[in-house]
Amino acid sequence: MTVFLVGAGPGDADLLTVRAARLLARADVVVHDRLIEPSVLALVASNAERIDVGKEPGNSVSQSMINELLVSLGRRHANVVRLKGGDPFVFGRGGEEMIALREAGVDCEVVPGITSAFSGPLAAGIPVTHRRLARGVTVVTGHCADDDDGYFRRLANPDLSLIVLMGVGHRARIARQLVEGGLDRDTAVAVIESAWTERQRVTRGVLHELGALDVASPAIIVVGPCAALDVAALLADAASAY
Ligand code: SAH
């Protein structure tokens, strides 16, 4: 009787861990989010029950209801998989679910996944750290842009790549606060929509244009000099020169 909190990776089923694929194949029940790709769900045992708790505006299952559901399923079934996009502990509320299960006395194990925070930029040929361009990375939720204290002003740092999840709806405010915080308004930005899916789209620009870019969720926003790189294209160009 175990609930496995499993990271599904960013999209493509080939980016699951071997452990995740094995658990999906032998699950009794799979409780999943909205962003899980059909190719990943295709790996679920055909006789397993699937429960979509996807959080869509106006049709949301609250986190406490999800926790209760996991506890009751965990008490009734041998193998319950709670499947989450990317990594379960990166903005996935996996920590809260694990605490709720443990408090209820239900065994719970967590299986890491490839987070979209890093694999999204990579899909666009953007290394999030690069010698002389970025010494490190800040990963943050765009929801902080709503805070009255102008949170993003404090994140303005030209030495770091800034990676924003759930930031599309807040992109104008994010850009404004970063410029107010001292970041050059011509700092490179990239937005990677639906990375590692057939719908993947990459849009590049500079910081002061971010609010005007025509982009939609789910997407990763990268701010910083690395956002201008496309290593894959550089390699392709170099290869075609010979
Ligand atoms: N646990 C997930 C993040 C959950 S928060 C992870 O580790 O990736 C949901 C946000 O993640 C989305 O709003 C979007 O910003 C980002 N995201 C998840 N999958 C994505 C994908 N395939 N392409 C682009 N962004 C993605």
Coordinates of N, CA and C in Angstrom, one line a residue, residues 48-204:
A48 N -5.9 0.0 -15.3 CA -5.8 0.9 -14.2 C -6.8 2.0 -14.3
E49 N -7.2 2.5 -13.1 CA -8.2 3.6 -13.1 C -7.4 4.9 -13.2
R50 N -7.9 5.9 -14.0 CA -7.2 7.2 -14.2 C -8.1 8.3 -13.6
I51 N -7.5 9.1 -12.8 CA -8.3 10.2 -12.3 C -7.6 11.5 -12.6
D52 N -8.3 12.4 -13.3 CA -7.7 13.7 -13.7 C -8.1 14.7 -12.7
V53 N -7.1 15.2 -12.0 CA -7.4 16.3 -11.0 C -6.9 17.6 -11.5
G54 N -6.7 17.7 -12.8 CA -6.2 18.9 -13.5 C -6.8 20.2 -13.0
K55 N -6.0 21.1 -12.7 CA -6.5 22.4 -12.2 C -6.7 23.4 -13.3
E56 N -8.0 23.5 -13.7 CA -8.3 24.4 -14.8 C -9.1 25.5 -14.1
P57 N -9.0 26.8 -14.6 CA -9.7 27.8 -13.9 C -11.2 27.5 -14.0
G58 N -11.9 27.7 -12.9 CA -13.3 27.4 -12.8 C -13.7 26.0 -12.6
N59 N -12.8 25.1 -12.7 CA -13.1 23.7 -12.6 C -12.0 23.0 -11.8
S60 N -11.7 23.6 -10.6 CA -10.5 23.1 -10.0 C -10.9 22.2 -8.8
V61 N -10.0 21.2 -8.6 CA -10.1 20.3 -7.5 C -9.1 20.9 -6.5
S62 N -9.6 21.2 -5.3 CA -8.7 21.9 -4.3 C -7.6 21.0 -3.8
Q63 N -6.5 21.6 -3.4 CA -5.4 20.8 -2.9 C -5.8 19.9 -1.8
S64 N -6.7 20.4 -0.9 CA -7.0 19.5 0.3 C -7.9 18.3 -0.2
M65 N -8.7 18.5 -1.3 CA -9.4 17.4 -1.8 C -8.5 16.4 -2.5
I66 N -7.4 16.9 -3.1 CA -6.5 15.9 -3.7 C -5.8 15.1 -2.6
N67 N -5.4 15.8 -1.6 CA -4.7 15.1 -0.5 C -5.6 14.0 0.1
E68 N -6.9 14.4 0.3 CA -7.8 13.4 0.9 C -8.0 12.2 -0.1
L69 N -8.1 12.5 -1.4 CA -8.3 11.5 -2.4 C -7.1 10.5 -2.3
L70 N -5.8 11.1 -2.3 CA -4.6 10.3 -2.2 C -4.6 9.4 -1.0
V71 N -5.0 10.0 0.1 CA -5.0 9.2 1.4 C -6.0 8.0 1.2
S72 N -7.2 8.3 0.7 CA -8.2 7.2 0.7 C -7.8 6.1 -0.4
L73 N -7.2 6.6 -1.5 CA -6.8 5.6 -2.5 C -5.6 4.8 -1.9
G74 N -4.7 5.5 -1.2 CA -3.5 4.8 -0.6 C -3.9 3.7 0.4
R75 N -5.1 3.9 1.0 CA -5.5 2.9 2.0 C -6.2 1.7 1.3
R76 N -6.6 1.9 0.0 CA -7.4 0.8 -0.6 C -6.6 0.0 -1.7
H77 N -5.5 0.7 -2.2 CA -4.8 0.0 -3.3 C -3.4 -0.2 -3.0
A78 N -2.8 -1.2 -3.7 CA -1.4 -1.5 -3.5 C -0.5 -0.5 -4.1
N79 N -0.8 -0.1 -5.3 CA 0.1 0.9 -6.0 C -0.7 2.0 -6.6
V80 N -0.5 3.2 -6.0 CA -1.2 4.4 -6.4 C -0.1 5.3 -7.0
V81 N -0.3 5.8 -8.2 CA 0.7 6.7 -8.7 C 0.1 8.1 -8.8
R82 N 0.7 9.1 -8.1 CA 0.3 10.5 -8.3 C 1.3 11.1 -9.2
L83 N 0.8 11.3 -10.5 CA 1.7 11.7 -11.6 C 1.7 13.2 -11.7
K84 N 2.9 13.8 -11.7 CA 2.9 15.3 -11.8 C 3.9 15.7 -12.9
G85 N 3.6 16.8 -13.5 CA 4.5 17.3 -14.6 C 5.9 17.7 -14.0
G86 N 6.9 17.5 -14.8 CA 8.2 17.9 -14.4 C 8.7 17.1 -13.2
D87 N 9.2 17.8 -12.2 CA 9.6 17.2 -11.0 C 8.6 17.4 -9.9
P88 N 8.2 16.4 -9.1 CA 7.1 16.6 -8.1 C 7.4 17.6 -7.0
F89 N 8.7 17.9 -6.8 CA 9.0 18.9 -5.7 C 9.4 20.2 -6.2
V90 N 9.2 20.5 -7.5 CA 9.4 21.8 -8.1 C 8.0 22.4 -8.4
F91 N 7.5 23.3 -7.6 CA 6.2 23.9 -7.8 C 5.1 22.9 -8.1
G92 N 5.3 21.7 -7.5 CA 4.2 20.7 -7.8 C 3.4 20.4 -6.6
R93 N 3.6 21.0 -5.5 CA 3.0 20.8 -4.2 C 3.1 19.3 -3.8
G94 N 4.2 18.7 -4.3 CA 4.5 17.3 -4.0 C 4.8 17.2 -2.5
G95 N 5.5 18.2 -2.0 CA 5.9 18.2 -0.6 C 4.7 18.1 0.3
E96 N 3.7 18.9 0.0 CA 2.5 19.0 0.8 C 1.7 17.6 0.7
E97 N 1.7 17.0 -0.5 CA 1.0 15.7 -0.6 C 1.7 14.7 0.2
M98 N 3.1 14.7 0.2 CA 3.8 13.7 0.9 C 3.6 13.9 2.4
I99 N 3.5 15.1 2.9 CA 3.3 15.3 4.3 C 1.9 14.8 4.7
A100 N 0.9 15.1 3.9 CA -0.5 14.7 4.2 C -0.6 13.2 4.2
L101 N 0.1 12.5 3.3 CA 0.1 11.0 3.3 C 0.8 10.4 4.5
R102 N 1.9 11.0 4.8 CA 2.7 10.5 5.9 C 1.9 10.7 7.2
E103 N 1.3 11.9 7.4 CA 0.5 12.2 8.6 C -0.7 11.2 8.7
A104 N -1.2 10.7 7.6 CA -2.3 9.8 7.6 C -1.8 8.4 7.8
G105 N -0.5 8.2 7.8 CA 0.0 6.8 8.0 C 0.1 6.0 6.7
V106 N 0.0 6.7 5.6 CA 0.0 6.0 4.3 C 1.5 6.1 3.8
D107 N 2.0 5.0 3.3 CA 3.4 5.0 2.8 C 3.5 5.8 1.5
C108 N 4.5 6.5 1.4 CA 4.6 7.4 0.2 C 6.1 7.5 -0.2
E109 N 6.3 7.3 -1.5 CA 7.7 7.4 -2.0 C 7.6 8.5 -3.1
V110 N 8.8 9.1 -3.3 CA 8.8 10.1 -4.4 C 9.8 9.7 -5.5
V111 N 9.5 10.0 -6.7 CA 10.3 9.6 -7.8 C 10.6 10.9 -8.6
P112 N 11.9 11.3 -8.7 CA 12.2 12.6 -9.3 C 11.8 12.6 -10.8
G113 N 11.6 13.8 -11.3 CA 11.4 13.9 -12.8 C 12.3 15.0 -13.3
I114 N 12.4 15.1 -14.6 CA 13.1 16.2 -15.3 C 12.3 17.5 -15.2
T115 N 12.7 18.5 -14.6 CA 11.9 19.7 -14.4 C 11.9 20.5 -15.7
S116 N 10.8 21.1 -16.0 CA 10.7 22.0 -17.2 C 11.6 23.3 -16.9
A117 N 11.9 23.6 -15.7 CA 12.7 24.8 -15.4 C 14.1 24.7 -16.2
F118 N 14.6 23.5 -16.3 CA 15.9 23.4 -17.0 C 15.8 22.8 -18.3
S119 N 14.9 21.8 -18.5 CA 14.7 21.2 -19.8 C 14.0 22.0 -20.8
G120 N 13.2 23.0 -20.3 CA 12.5 23.9 -21.3 C 13.5 24.7 -22.0
P121 N 14.4 25.5 -21.2 CA 15.4 26.3 -21.9 C 16.3 25.4 -22.8
L122 N 16.7 24.2 -22.3 CA 17.6 23.3 -23.1 C 16.9 23.0 -24.4
A123 N 15.6 22.8 -24.4 CA 14.9 22.4 -25.7 C 15.1 23.5 -26.7
A124 N 15.3 24.8 -26.2 CA 15.5 25.9 -27.2 C 17.0 26.2 -27.4
G125 N 17.9 25.3 -27.0 CA 19.3 25.4 -27.2 C 19.9 26.4 -26.2
I126 N 19.2 26.6 -25.1 CA 19.7 27.6 -24.1 C 20.3 26.9 -22.9
P127 N 21.7 26.9 -22.7 CA 22.3 26.4 -21.5 C 22.0 27.5 -20.4
V128 N 21.5 27.1 -19.3 CA 21.1 28.1 -18.3 C 22.3 28.6 -17.5
T129 N 23.4 27.9 -17.5 CA 24.7 28.4 -17.1 C 25.6 28.3 -18.2
H130 N 26.5 29.3 -18.3 CA 27.5 29.3 -19.4 C 28.6 30.2 -19.0
R131 N 29.8 29.7 -19.3 CA 31.0 30.5 -18.8 C 31.0 31.9 -19.3
R132 N 31.2 32.8 -18.5 CA 31.2 34.3 -18.7 C 29.8 34.9 -18.9
L133 N 28.8 34.1 -19.1 CA 27.5 34.7 -19.3 C 26.6 34.5 -18.0
A134 N 26.6 33.4 -17.4 CA 25.8 33.2 -16.2 C 26.4 32.3 -15.2
R135 N 26.6 32.8 -14.0 CA 27.3 32.0 -13.0 C 26.3 31.1 -12.2
G136 N 25.1 31.3 -12.4 CA 24.1 30.5 -11.7 C 22.7 30.8 -12.2
V137 N 21.7 30.2 -11.5 CA 20.4 30.3 -11.9 C 19.4 30.6 -10.8
T138 N 18.4 31.4 -11.0 CA 17.4 31.6 -10.1 C 16.1 31.0 -10.7
V139 N 15.4 30.1 -10.0 CA 14.1 29.6 -10.5 C 13.0 30.1 -9.6
V140 N 12.0 30.7 -10.2 CA 11.0 31.4 -9.4 C 9.6 31.3 -10.0
T141 N 8.6 31.4 -9.2 CA 7.2 31.4 -9.8 C 6.9 32.9 -10.1
G142 N 6.2 33.0 -11.2 CA 5.8 34.4 -11.7 C 4.7 35.0 -10.8
H143 N 4.1 34.1 -10.0 CA 3.0 34.7 -9.1 C 3.6 35.7 -8.1
C144 N 4.9 35.7 -7.8 CA 5.5 36.7 -6.9 C 5.3 38.1 -7.5
A145 N 5.1 38.2 -8.8 CA 5.0 39.5 -9.4 C 3.8 40.3 -8.8
D146 N 2.8 39.5 -8.3 CA 1.6 40.1 -7.7 C 1.9 40.8 -6.4
D147 N 3.0 40.4 -5.7 CA 3.2 40.9 -4.4 C 3.4 42.4 -4.5
D148 N 2.9 43.1 -3.5 CA 3.0 44.6 -3.5 C 4.4 45.1 -3.4
D149 N 5.3 44.3 -2.9 CA 6.6 44.8 -2.6 C 7.5 44.8 -3.8
G150 N 7.0 44.5 -5.0 CA 7.8 44.4 -6.2 C 8.9 43.4 -6.1
Y151 N 8.5 42.2 -5.8 CA 9.5 41.1 -5.5 C 10.6 41.0 -6.6
F152 N 10.2 41.1 -7.9 CA 11.1 40.9 -9.0 C 12.2 41.9 -9.0
R153 N 12.0 43.1 -8.4 CA 13.1 44.1 -8.3 C 14.3 43.5 -7.7
R154 N 14.1 42.7 -6.6 CA 15.2 42.1 -5.9 C 15.9 41.0 -6.6
L155 N 15.2 40.5 -7.7 CA 15.8 39.4 -8.5 C 16.7 39.9 -9.7
A156 N 16.8 41.2 -9.8 CA 17.5 41.8 -10.9 C 19.0 41.5 -10.7
N157 N 19.6 40.6 -11.4 CA 21.0 40.3 -11.2 C 21.6 39.8 -12.6
P158 N 22.5 40.7 -13.2 CA 22.9 40.4 -14.6 C 23.8 39.1 -14.6
D159 N 24.3 38.6 -13.5 CA 25.2 37.5 -13.5 C 24.5 36.1 -13.5
L160 N 23.2 36.2 -13.3 CA 22.4 35.0 -13.1 C 21.3 34.8 -14.2
S161 N 21.0 33.6 -14.6 CA 19.9 33.4 -15.5 C 18.7 33.3 -14.6
L162 N 17.6 34.1 -15.0 CA 16.4 34.0 -14.2 C 15.4 33.2 -15.0
I163 N 14.8 32.2 -14.3 CA 13.9 31.2 -15.0 C 12.6 31.3 -14.2
V164 N 11.5 31.7 -15.0 CA 10.2 32.0 -14.4 C 9.2 30.9 -14.8
L165 N 8.7 30.2 -13.9 CA 7.6 29.3 -14.2 C 6.3 30.0 -13.9
M166 N 5.2 29.6 -14.6 CA 3.9 30.2 -14.3 C 3.9 31.8 -14.4
G167 N 4.7 32.3 -15.3 CA 4.9 33.7 -15.4 C 4.3 34.4 -16.6
V168 N 3.6 33.6 -17.5 CA 3.1 34.3 -18.7 C 2.2 35.4 -18.5
G169 N 1.2 35.1 -17.6 CA 0.2 36.2 -17.3 C 0.8 37.4 -16.6
H170 N 1.9 37.2 -16.0 CA 2.5 38.3 -15.2 C 3.7 39.0 -15.9
R171 N 3.9 38.6 -17.2 CA 5.2 38.9 -17.9 C 5.5 40.4 -18.0
A172 N 4.4 41.2 -18.2 CA 4.7 42.7 -18.3 C 5.2 43.2 -16.9
R173 N 4.5 42.8 -15.9 CA 4.9 43.2 -14.5 C 6.3 42.8 -14.1
I174 N 6.6 41.5 -14.5 CA 7.9 41.0 -14.2 C 9.0 41.8 -14.9
A175 N 8.8 42.1 -16.2 CA 9.8 42.9 -16.9 C 9.9 44.3 -16.3
R176 N 8.8 44.9 -15.9 CA 8.9 46.2 -15.4 C 9.7 46.2 -14.0
Q177 N 9.4 45.3 -13.2 CA 10.1 45.2 -11.9 C 11.5 44.9 -12.1
L178 N 11.9 44.1 -13.0 CA 13.3 43.8 -13.2 C 14.1 45.0 -13.7
V179 N 13.4 45.8 -14.6 CA 14.1 47.0 -15.1 C 14.2 48.0 -13.9
E180 N 13.1 48.1 -13.1 CA 13.2 49.0 -11.9 C 14.3 48.6 -11.0
G181 N 14.5 47.3 -10.9 CA 15.6 46.7 -10.1 C 17.0 46.9 -10.6
G182 N 17.1 47.4 -11.8 CA 18.4 47.7 -12.4 C 18.9 46.9 -13.5
L183 N 18.1 45.9 -14.0 CA 18.5 45.1 -15.1 C 18.3 45.9 -16.4
D184 N 19.3 45.8 -17.3 CA 19.3 46.5 -18.6 C 18.0 46.1 -19.3
R185 N 17.3 47.1 -19.9 CA 16.1 46.9 -20.6 C 16.3 46.1 -21.9
D186 N 17.5 46.0 -22.3 CA 17.8 45.2 -23.5 C 18.4 43.8 -23.2
T187 N 18.3 43.4 -22.0 CA 18.6 42.0 -21.6 C 17.8 41.0 -22.4
A188 N 18.5 40.0 -22.8 CA 17.8 39.0 -23.7 C 16.8 38.2 -22.9
V189 N 15.7 37.9 -23.5 CA 14.6 37.0 -22.9 C 14.3 35.9 -24.0
A190 N 13.8 34.8 -23.5 CA 13.3 33.8 -24.3 C 12.1 33.2 -23.6
V191 N 11.1 32.8 -24.4 CA 9.9 32.1 -23.8 C 9.7 30.8 -24.6
I192 N 9.7 29.7 -23.8 CA 9.6 28.4 -24.4 C 8.2 27.9 -24.0
E193 N 7.3 27.7 -25.0 CA 6.0 27.2 -24.7 C 5.9 25.7 -25.0
S194 N 5.2 25.0 -24.1 CA 5.0 23.5 -24.3 C 6.3 22.8 -24.7
A195 N 7.3 23.0 -24.0 CA 8.6 22.3 -24.3 C 8.5 20.8 -24.4
W196 N 9.2 20.2 -25.3 CA 9.2 18.7 -25.4 C 7.8 18.2 -25.8
T197 N 7.0 19.0 -26.5 CA 5.8 18.4 -27.0 C 5.7 18.8 -28.5
E198 N 4.7 18.4 -29.2 CA 4.6 18.7 -30.6 C 4.3 20.2 -30.8
R199 N 3.8 20.8 -29.7 CA 3.4 22.2 -29.7 C 4.5 23.2 -29.3
Q200 N 5.7 22.7 -29.1 CA 6.8 23.5 -28.6 C 7.0 24.7 -29.5
R201 N 7.1 25.9 -28.9 CA 7.4 27.1 -29.7 C 8.3 28.0 -28.9
V202 N 9.3 28.6 -29.5 CA 10.3 29.4 -28.8 C 10.2 30.9 -29.4
T203 N 10.1 31.8 -28.5 CA 10.0 33.2 -28.9 C 11.1 34.0 -28.2
R204 N 11.9 34.7 -28.9 CA 13.0 35.5 -28.3 C 12.7 37.0 -28.4

